Amino acid sequence: MENKKEMRTWLDDMDLPHPLVIAGPCSAETEDQVLKIAHDLKDTDVNYYRAGIWKPRTRPGNFEGVGAIGLKWLQKVKEETGLKTATEVANRAHVDLALEHDVDLLWIGARSTVSPFIVQEIADALEGTDKIVLIKNPVNPDLSLWLGAVERLYSADIKNLGVIHRGFSTYEKTKYRNIPEWQMAIELQSKFPDLPIINDPSHITGKRDMIFDVSQTALDLNFDGLMIETHHDPDNAWSDAAQQVTPKRLVQIMDDLRIRKETDEEAEYNSKLSNLRAQIDVIDNQIIDILGKRMKVSGGIGTLKKQKNVAVLQTNRWNAILGKMILEGESQGLSEEFVLRMFKAIHQESINHQEKIINA
Ligand code: PEP
Ligand code: MN
């Protein structure tokens, strides 16, 4: 992957710092709440103040946002604190209202990115704007939907364009609310190396105590900024209560993050190295994940064999697997010796696993 910060983007043109920090509540709830949080964030590293005005909720009946009145509150935020403002837009009417109220940064939510009709409507409404426009990844892990949205917005002559990585929904139970699938963000970055990418650890984790770690990974992967939901009373927030942090905690998180600014050759080397290491960490986690899945499937075979009273070790099947994997390995540049050793270890673990089930 390119080292993005060697390239000039609108972040440099606007003289924005690294990392860019967007923070504020999931939802604007009341005027007092919006202003209170904004004042708490005023003298921090926060560059843009976010608040959802129209909230796309997966199920009806949850808080769906205060609507256009919230835009007046964001105007007040700008007047009183000098913070720039940000909100989500999901159709032409939202865009028109947000532009009328001089919102500085507009983002397209994950539930909108899945719909090319909606994305096109928003792109048309924003045509030629010099506001910052950020596109969240679609809720499902489909890179082409995300790329397609970027292409639609580029075609509408939007210069200050970027993306937000907020994770993907999955039917699997994981520790995340939305699994990061970091490789998707890495792939998007390699397709559009000069497109700034912001990480949203709040929606990835769904839990405030995991936000620091995800933010650090994002910075190690050369992300350009963070969007972190922040609320003065997170537990009583009207939406996404579990993932919001207090302004005080946000300041602590920003202080604790290792932020790399490359200015000389040594720093550039360190930055490239940590970027590659972060990619390796992502892949290693995937390896462990996939091995865990393999063991579960193998456990299923154990249960079947138990019902039929069949022996655990079946040599023919095993030799067939090995032969195939040696060939596959070769095509990936892996030596036969390595593939054999690795699969012997995997196979042994599988047998142990199945025997435990059969003898249970
Ligand atoms: C949000 O930022 O509050 C939001 C609704 O996010 P997403 O579109 O990522 O779910
Ligand atoms: Mn939210």
XYZ file of N, CA and C and ligand atoms in Angstrom, residues 25-27 50-52 54-57 88 107-112 136-137 139 164-167 177-178 200 203 227 229 239-240 243, ligand 1:
109
model
N -22.158 13.527 19.475
C -23.091 12.451 19.801
C -23.571 11.684 18.574
N -23.997 10.445 18.812
C -24.645 9.672 17.755
C -25.803 10.510 17.227
N -26.681 10.960 18.136
C -27.851 11.744 17.730
C -27.897 13.074 18.465
N -19.830 16.201 15.089
C -20.871 15.408 14.436
C -22.110 15.332 15.305
N -23.268 15.234 14.675
C -24.499 14.881 15.381
C -25.481 14.389 14.329
N -26.064 13.212 14.561
C -27.068 12.687 13.632
C -28.390 13.408 13.855
N -31.077 13.076 11.265
C -32.017 12.065 10.753
C -31.347 10.723 11.006
N -31.958 9.879 11.805
C -31.315 8.626 12.183
C -31.949 7.445 11.461
N -31.178 6.804 10.596
C -31.725 5.623 9.918
C -31.701 4.459 10.894
N -32.818 4.027 11.370
C -32.841 2.913 12.321
C -33.285 1.662 11.608
N -25.271 13.397 8.937
C -25.576 12.407 7.895
C -26.729 12.886 7.022
N -22.021 13.251 5.601
C -21.642 11.873 5.308
C -22.866 11.059 4.881
N -22.558 10.066 4.073
C -23.590 9.132 3.609
C -23.497 7.894 4.491
N -24.604 7.515 5.106
C -24.593 6.414 6.076
C -24.512 5.048 5.418
N -24.166 4.067 6.249
C -23.954 2.704 5.751
C -25.213 2.116 5.111
N -26.383 2.504 5.632
C -27.624 1.961 5.078
C -27.990 2.631 3.763
N -27.392 3.796 3.491
C -27.633 4.458 2.201
C -26.665 3.964 1.131
N -19.696 6.307 4.009
C -19.470 5.140 4.870
C -19.530 3.870 4.034
N -18.830 2.849 4.495
C -18.921 1.581 3.766
C -20.348 1.047 3.895
N -23.409 -1.545 4.717
C -23.528 -2.440 5.877
C -22.998 -3.837 5.578
N -15.515 6.583 5.039
C -15.484 6.200 6.461
C -15.656 4.687 6.540
N -14.716 4.067 7.253
C -14.770 2.618 7.461
C -15.449 2.376 8.802
N -16.675 1.799 8.784
C -17.445 1.605 10.017
C -17.781 0.135 10.273
N -17.090 -0.753 9.529
C -17.303 -2.176 9.761
C -18.543 -2.688 9.050
N -19.561 -5.103 17.003
C -20.918 -4.856 16.521
C -20.944 -5.021 14.999
N -19.903 -4.494 14.357
C -19.736 -4.648 12.905
C -18.292 -5.043 12.652
N -14.205 4.623 11.928
C -15.284 4.866 12.894
C -15.304 3.699 13.884
N -18.879 2.513 15.661
C -19.818 1.571 15.050
C -19.186 0.214 14.784
N -13.611 8.950 13.564
C -14.907 9.514 13.937
C -15.359 8.754 15.185
N -18.002 8.593 18.460
C -19.230 9.124 19.067
C -18.980 9.502 20.522
N -29.552 7.009 21.551
C -29.175 5.969 20.586
C -27.718 5.586 20.838
N -27.391 4.331 20.518
C -26.008 3.840 20.627
C -25.340 4.164 21.967
N -21.763 2.512 23.072
C -20.508 2.788 22.360
C -20.020 4.221 22.496
C -23.990 7.076 12.703
O -22.886 7.516 12.350
O -24.576 7.447 13.718
C -24.618 6.012 11.905
C -25.922 5.852 11.820
O -23.694 5.229 11.367
P -23.784 4.025 10.284
O -24.372 4.618 9.054
O -22.345 3.684 10.171
O -24.605 2.933 10.910
